[in-house]
Short mmCIF file of C-alpha atoms and ligand atoms in Angstrom, two decimals:
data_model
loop_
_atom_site.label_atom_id
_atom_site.label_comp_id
_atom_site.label_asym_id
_atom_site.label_seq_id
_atom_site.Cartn_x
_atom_site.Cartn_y
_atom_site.Cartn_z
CA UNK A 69 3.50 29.37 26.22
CA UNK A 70 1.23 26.53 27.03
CA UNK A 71 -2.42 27.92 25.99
CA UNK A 72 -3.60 24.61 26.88
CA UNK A 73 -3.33 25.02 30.37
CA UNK A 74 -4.48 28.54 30.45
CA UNK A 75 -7.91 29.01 32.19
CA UNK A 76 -9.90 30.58 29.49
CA UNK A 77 -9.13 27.71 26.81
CA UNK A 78 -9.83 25.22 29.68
CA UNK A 79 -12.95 26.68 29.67
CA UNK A 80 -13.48 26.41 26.01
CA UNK A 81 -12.27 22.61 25.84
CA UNK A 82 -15.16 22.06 28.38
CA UNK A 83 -17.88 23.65 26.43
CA UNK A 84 -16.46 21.96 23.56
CA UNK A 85 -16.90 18.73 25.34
CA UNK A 86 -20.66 19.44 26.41
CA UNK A 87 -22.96 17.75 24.28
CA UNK A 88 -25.61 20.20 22.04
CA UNK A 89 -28.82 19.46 23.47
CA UNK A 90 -31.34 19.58 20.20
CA UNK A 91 -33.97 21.71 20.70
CA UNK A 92 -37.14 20.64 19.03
CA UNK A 93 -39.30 23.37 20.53
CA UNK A 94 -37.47 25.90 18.73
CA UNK A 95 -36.84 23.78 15.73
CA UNK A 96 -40.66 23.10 15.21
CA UNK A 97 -41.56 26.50 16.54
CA UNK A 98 -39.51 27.55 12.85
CA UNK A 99 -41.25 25.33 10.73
CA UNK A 100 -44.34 25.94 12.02
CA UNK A 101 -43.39 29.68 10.96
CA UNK A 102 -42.53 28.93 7.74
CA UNK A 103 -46.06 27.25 7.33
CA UNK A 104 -47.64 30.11 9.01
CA UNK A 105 -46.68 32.31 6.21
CA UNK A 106 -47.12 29.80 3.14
CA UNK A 107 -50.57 29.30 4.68
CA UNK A 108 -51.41 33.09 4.93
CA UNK A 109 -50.47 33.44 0.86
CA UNK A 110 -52.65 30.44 0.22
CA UNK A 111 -55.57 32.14 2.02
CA UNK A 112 -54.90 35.64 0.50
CA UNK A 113 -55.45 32.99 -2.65
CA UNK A 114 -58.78 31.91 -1.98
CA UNK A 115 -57.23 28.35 -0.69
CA UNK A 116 -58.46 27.18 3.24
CA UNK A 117 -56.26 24.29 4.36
CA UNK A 118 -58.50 21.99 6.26
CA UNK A 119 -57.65 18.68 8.58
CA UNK A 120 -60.17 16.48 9.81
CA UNK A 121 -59.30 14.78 12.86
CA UNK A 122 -60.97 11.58 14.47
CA UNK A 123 -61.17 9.98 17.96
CA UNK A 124 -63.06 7.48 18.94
CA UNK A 125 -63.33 7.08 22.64
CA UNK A 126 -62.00 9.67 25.31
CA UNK A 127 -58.47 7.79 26.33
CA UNK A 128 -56.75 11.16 28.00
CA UNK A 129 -53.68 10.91 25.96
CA UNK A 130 -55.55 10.91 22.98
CA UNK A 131 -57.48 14.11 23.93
CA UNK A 132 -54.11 15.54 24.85
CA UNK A 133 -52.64 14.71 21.25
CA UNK A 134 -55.66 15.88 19.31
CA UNK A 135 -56.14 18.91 21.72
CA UNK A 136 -52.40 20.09 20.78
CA UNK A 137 -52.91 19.23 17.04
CA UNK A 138 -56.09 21.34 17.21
CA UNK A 139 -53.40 24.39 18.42
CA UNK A 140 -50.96 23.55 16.00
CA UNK A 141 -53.59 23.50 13.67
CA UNK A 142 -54.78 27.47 14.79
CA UNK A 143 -51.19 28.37 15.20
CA UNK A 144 -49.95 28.29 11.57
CA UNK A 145 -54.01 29.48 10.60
CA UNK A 146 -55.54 26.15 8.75
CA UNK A 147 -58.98 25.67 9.84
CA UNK A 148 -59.38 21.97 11.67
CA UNK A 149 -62.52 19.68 11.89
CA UNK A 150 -63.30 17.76 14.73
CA UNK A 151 -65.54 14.42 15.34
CA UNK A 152 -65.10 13.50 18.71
CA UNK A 153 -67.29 10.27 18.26
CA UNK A 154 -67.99 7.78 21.15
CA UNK A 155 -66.49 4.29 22.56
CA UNK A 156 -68.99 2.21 21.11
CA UNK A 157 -68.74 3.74 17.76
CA UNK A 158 -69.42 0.98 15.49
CA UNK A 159 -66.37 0.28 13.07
CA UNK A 160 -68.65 0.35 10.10
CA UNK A 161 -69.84 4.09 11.16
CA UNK A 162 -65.99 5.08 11.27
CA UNK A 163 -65.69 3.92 7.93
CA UNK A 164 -68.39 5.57 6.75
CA UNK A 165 -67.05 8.97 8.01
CA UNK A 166 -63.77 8.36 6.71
CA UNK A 167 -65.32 8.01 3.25
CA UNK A 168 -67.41 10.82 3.50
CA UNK A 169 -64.14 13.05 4.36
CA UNK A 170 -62.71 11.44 1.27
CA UNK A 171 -64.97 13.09 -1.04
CA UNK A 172 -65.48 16.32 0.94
CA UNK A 173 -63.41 19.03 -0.83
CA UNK A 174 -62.78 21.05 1.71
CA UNK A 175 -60.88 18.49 3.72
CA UNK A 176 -57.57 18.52 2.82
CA UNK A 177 -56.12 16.03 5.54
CA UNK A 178 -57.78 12.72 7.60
CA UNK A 179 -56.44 11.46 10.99
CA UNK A 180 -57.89 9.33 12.74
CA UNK A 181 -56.34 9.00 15.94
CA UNK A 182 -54.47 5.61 17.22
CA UNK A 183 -55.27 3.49 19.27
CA UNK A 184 -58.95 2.96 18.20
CA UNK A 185 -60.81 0.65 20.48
CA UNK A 186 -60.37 -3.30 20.16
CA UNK A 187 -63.35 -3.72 18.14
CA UNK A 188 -62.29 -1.78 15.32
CA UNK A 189 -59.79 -3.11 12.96
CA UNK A 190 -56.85 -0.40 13.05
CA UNK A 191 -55.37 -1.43 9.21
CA UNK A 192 -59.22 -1.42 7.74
CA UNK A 193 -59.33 2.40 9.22
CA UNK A 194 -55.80 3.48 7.79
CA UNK A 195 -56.61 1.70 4.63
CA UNK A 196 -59.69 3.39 4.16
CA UNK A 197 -58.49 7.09 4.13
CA UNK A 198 -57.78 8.52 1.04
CA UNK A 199 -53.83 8.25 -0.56
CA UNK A 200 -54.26 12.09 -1.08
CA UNK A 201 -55.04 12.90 2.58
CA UNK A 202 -53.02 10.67 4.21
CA UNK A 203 -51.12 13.18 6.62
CA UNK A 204 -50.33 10.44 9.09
CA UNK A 205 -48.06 8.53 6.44
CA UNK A 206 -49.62 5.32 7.64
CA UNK A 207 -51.43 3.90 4.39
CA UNK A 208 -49.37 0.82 2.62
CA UNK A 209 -49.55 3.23 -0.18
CA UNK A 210 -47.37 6.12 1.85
CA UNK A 211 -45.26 3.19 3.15
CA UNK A 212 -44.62 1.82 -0.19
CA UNK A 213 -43.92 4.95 -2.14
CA UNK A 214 -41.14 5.77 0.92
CA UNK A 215 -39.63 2.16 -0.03
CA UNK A 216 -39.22 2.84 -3.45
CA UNK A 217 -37.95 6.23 -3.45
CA UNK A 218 -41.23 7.79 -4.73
CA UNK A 219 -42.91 10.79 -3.49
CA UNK A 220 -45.76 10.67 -0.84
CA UNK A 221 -46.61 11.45 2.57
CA UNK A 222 -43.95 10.50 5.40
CA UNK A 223 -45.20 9.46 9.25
CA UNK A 224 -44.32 12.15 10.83
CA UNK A 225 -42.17 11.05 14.11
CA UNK A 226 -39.03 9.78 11.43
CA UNK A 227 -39.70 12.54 9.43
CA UNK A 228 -39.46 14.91 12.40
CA UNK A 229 -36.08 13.83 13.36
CA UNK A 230 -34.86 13.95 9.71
CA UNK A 231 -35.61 17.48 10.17
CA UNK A 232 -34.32 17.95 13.68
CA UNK A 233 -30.75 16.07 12.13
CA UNK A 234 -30.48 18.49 9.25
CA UNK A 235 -31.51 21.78 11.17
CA UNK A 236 -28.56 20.61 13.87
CA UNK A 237 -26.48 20.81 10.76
CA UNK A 238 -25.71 16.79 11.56
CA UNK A 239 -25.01 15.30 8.20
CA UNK A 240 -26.12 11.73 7.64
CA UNK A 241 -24.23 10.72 4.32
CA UNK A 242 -22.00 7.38 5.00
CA UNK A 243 -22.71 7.71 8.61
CA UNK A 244 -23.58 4.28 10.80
CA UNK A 245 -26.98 4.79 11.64
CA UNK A 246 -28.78 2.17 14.48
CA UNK A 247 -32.59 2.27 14.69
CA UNK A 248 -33.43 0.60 17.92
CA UNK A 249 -37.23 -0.46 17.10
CA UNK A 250 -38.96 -1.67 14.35
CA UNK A 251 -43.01 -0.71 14.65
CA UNK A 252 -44.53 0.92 11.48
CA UNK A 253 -44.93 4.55 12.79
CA UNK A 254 -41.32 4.86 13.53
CA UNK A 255 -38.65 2.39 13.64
CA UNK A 256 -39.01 0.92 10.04
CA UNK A 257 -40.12 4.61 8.13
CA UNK A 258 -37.04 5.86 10.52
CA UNK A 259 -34.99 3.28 8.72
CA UNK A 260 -35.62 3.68 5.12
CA UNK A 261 -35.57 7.41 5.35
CA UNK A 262 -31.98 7.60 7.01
CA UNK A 263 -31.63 4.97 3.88
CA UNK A 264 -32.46 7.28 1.48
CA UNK A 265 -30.18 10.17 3.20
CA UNK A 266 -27.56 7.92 2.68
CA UNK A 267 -26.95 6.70 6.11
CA UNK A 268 -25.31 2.62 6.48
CA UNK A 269 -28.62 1.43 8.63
CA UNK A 270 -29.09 -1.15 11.06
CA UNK A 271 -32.47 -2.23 12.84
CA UNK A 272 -32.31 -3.50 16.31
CA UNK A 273 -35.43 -4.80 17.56
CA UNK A 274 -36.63 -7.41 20.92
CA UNK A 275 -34.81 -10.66 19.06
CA UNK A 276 -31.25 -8.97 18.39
CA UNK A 277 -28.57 -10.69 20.00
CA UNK A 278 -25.97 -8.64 22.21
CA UNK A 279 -27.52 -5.07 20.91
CA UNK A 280 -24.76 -2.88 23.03
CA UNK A 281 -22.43 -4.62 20.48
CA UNK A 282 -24.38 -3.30 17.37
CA UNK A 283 -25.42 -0.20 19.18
CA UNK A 284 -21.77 1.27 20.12
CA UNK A 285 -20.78 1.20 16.18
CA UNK A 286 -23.95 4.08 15.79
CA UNK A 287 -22.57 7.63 14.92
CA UNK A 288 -26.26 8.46 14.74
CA UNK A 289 -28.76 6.15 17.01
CA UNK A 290 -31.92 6.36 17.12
CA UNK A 291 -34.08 4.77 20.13
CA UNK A 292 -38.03 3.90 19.81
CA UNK A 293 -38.44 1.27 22.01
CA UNK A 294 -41.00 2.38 25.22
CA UNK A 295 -39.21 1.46 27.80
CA UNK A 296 -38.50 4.22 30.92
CA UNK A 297 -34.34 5.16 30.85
CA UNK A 298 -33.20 1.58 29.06
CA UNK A 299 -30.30 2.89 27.16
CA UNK A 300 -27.71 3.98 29.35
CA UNK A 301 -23.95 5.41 28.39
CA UNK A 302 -22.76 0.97 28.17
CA UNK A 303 -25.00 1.21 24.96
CA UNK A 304 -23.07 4.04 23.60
CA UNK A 305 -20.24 5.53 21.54
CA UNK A 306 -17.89 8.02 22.57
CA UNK A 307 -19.70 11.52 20.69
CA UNK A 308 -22.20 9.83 19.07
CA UNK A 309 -25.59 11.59 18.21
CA UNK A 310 -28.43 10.18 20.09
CA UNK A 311 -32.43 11.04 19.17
CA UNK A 312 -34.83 9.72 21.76
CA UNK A 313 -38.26 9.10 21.01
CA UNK A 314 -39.45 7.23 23.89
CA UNK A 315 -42.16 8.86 25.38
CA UNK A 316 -42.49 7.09 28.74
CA UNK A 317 -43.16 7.89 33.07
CA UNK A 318 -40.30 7.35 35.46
CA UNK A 319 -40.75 6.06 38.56
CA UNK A 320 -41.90 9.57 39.87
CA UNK A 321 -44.43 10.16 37.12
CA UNK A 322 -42.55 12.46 35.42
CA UNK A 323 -42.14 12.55 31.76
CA UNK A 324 -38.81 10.84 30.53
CA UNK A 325 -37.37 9.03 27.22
CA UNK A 326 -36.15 5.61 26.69
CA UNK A 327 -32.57 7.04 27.11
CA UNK A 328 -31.00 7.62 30.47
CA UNK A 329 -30.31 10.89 29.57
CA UNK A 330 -28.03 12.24 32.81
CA UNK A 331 -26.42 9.31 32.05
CA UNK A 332 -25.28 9.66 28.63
CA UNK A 333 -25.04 13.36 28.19
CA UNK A 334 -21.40 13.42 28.78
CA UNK A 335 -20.54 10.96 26.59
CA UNK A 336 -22.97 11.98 23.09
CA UNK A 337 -21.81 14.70 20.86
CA UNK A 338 -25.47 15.65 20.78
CA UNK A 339 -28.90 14.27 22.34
CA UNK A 340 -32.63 15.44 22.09
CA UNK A 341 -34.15 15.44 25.52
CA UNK A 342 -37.82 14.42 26.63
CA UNK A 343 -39.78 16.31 26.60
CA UNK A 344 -39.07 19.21 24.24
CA UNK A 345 -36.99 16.89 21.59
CA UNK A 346 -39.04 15.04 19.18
CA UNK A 347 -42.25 15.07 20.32
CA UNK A 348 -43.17 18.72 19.15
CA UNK A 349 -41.38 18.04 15.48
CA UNK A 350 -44.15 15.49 15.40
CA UNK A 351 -46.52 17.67 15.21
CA UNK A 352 -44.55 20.09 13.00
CA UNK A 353 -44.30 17.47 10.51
CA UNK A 354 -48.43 16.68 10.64
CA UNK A 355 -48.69 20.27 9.62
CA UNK A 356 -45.97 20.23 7.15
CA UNK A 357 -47.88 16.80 5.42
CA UNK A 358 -51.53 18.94 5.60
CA UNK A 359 -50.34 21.91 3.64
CA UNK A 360 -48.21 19.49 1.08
CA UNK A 361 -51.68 17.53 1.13
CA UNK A 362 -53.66 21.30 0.27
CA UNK A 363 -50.79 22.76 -2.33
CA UNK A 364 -49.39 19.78 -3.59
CA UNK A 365 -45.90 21.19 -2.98
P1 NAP B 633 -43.91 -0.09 19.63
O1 NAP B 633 -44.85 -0.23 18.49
O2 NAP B 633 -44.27 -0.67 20.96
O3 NAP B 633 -42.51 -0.72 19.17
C1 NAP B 633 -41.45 -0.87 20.07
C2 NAP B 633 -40.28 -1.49 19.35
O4 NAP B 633 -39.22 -1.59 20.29
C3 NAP B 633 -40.56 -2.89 18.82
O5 NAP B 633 -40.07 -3.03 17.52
C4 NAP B 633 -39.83 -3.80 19.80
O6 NAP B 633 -39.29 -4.97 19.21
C5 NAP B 633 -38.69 -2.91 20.25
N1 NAP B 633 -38.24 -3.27 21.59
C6 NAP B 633 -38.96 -3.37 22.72
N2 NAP B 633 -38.17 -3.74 23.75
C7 NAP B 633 -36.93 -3.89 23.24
C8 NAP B 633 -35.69 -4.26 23.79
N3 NAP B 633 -35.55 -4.55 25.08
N4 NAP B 633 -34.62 -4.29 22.98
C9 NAP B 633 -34.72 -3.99 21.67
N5 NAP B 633 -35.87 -3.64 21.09
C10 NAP B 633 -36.96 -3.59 21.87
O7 NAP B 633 -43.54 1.43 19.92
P2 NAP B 633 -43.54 2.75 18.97
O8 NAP B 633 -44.90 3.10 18.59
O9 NAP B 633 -42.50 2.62 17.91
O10 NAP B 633 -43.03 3.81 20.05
C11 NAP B 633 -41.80 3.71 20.71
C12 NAP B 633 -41.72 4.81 21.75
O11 NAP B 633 -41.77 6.06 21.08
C13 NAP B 633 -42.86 4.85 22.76
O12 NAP B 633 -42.36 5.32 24.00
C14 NAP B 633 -43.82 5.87 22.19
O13 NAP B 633 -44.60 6.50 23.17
C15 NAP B 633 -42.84 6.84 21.59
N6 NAP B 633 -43.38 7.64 20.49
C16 NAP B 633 -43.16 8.96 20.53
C17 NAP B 633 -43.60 9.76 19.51
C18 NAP B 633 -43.32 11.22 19.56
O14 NAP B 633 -43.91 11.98 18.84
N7 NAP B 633 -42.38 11.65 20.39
C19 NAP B 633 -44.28 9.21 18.42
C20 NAP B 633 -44.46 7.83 18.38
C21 NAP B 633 -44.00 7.05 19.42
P3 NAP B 633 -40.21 -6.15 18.58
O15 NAP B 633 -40.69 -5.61 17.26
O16 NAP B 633 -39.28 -7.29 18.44
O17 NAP B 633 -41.32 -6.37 19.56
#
């Protein structure tokens, strides 16, 4: 007999064929669970895990990303600060709050959230906060401790999709790895972490020279460029695993990635979509750094 041909394994070579679409919603919803309850023995403990978080200015993406961080914040029950502070905040009087949080006790985390207005100098700010309550990941301090191997706090995006890899059961070990991006928030964290998971790593950034020729050797690629649909299936390999960070509006408004994702669905062995892919592990991973930053764990 030829089960081949027979309808019900036909149908099973087809689902076998679909790509698995990874689901950050659920994925973050879990962790988020997991920090629920580690935060409820901490309180039953006497301990209140605290974030402070800081705009300057009201641009309406920012007010989106605090306002959800502010939920997450509620959701998993740590308390969370907030200094909405004006435009023409002076960057001398963001300083000084940022060094005020330092020494409060009862702050456990600092974020102050990017982009800060063009009269404020971004590194000073990031600089400024405290090593210990770095939940961002962005002080040269977090960066250099992820170089060398060391403990510290991770940004959050690259560490998100670390997460999102393992929880897909998608092993990393030996595996060609192709970051396309190279900014400091996720390309080059994204990099040395799939480094130290023992990925083979390549960085592709606006100067690399025919990328679809680098970018089709990727078992894993990983795209954080900002730019609407750019990757399409010619940039791809045959049931490769494709995480899309681009967070970016079509020409309809509507939220999309920087991978054409109708496009390349058929031909990935898995693929996060936008939204719902790596966007909430982002903030999973903010929460994960604020309790490490309370317990030390
Ligand atoms: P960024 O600082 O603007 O960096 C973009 C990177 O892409 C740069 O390294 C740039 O190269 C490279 N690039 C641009 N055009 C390219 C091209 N045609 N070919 C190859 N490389 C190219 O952006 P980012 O902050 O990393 O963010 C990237 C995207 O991720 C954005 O859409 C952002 O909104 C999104 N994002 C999402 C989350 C989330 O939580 N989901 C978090 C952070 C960012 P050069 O260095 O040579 O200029």
């Amino acid at each position: 007999m030829n089960c081949e041909s027979s309808p019900e394994n036909k149908i099973e070579m087809e689902e076998r064929q679909m790509a698995m679409i990874i689901d950050g919603k659920k994925i973050s919803t879990q962790i988020k669970d997991e920090l629920k309850e580690k935060v409820e023995k901490y309180k039953k403990n006497g301990v209140n895990i605290c974030l402070a978080v800081i705009q300057v200015g009201d641009n309406p993406a920012s007010t989106v990303y605090v306002g959800n961080k502010k939920k997450a914040c509620a959701y998993i029950g740590m308390e969370s600060q907030a200094y909405e502070l004006p435009e023409e905040t002076t960057e001398e009087e963001l300083l000084d709050l940022v060094k005020k949080l330092n020494q409060d006790e009862k702050v456990n985390g600092i974020l102050v959230q990017l982009p800060l207005p063009n009269h404020i100098n971004e590194d000073l700010v990031i600089q400024t906060i405290s090593p210990k309550k770095d939940v961002d990941g962005f002080h040269p301090q977090s960066v250099g401790a992820l170089s060398i191997g060391q403990p510290g706090f991770v940004s959050c995006t690259p560490a998100g999709i670390i997460e999102l890899l393992k929880r897909s059961d998608i092993s990393i070990d030996g595996k060609e790895c192709v970051v396309i991006g190279r900014s400091n928030i996720v390309g080059k964290p994204m990099a040395l972490l799939l480094l130290r998971e023992n990925g083979t790593v390549t960085v592709c950034h606006s100067h690399t020279k025919d990328m679809k020729e680098v970018t089709k050797r990727a078992d894993i690629l990983i795209v954080a460029i900002g730019r609407a649909k750019f990757i399409d299936e010619s940039y791809i390999k045959e049931g490769a695993v494709v995480i899309d960070v681009g967070m970016n509006r079509d020409e309809n408004g509507k939220l999309c990635g920087d991978v054409d994702f109708e496009a390349v669905k058929d031909k990935v062995s898995a693929i996060t979509p936008v939204p719902g892919g790596v966007g909430p592990m982002t903030i999973a991973m903010l929460m994960y750094n604020c309790v490490k930053a309370a317990t030390a764990e």
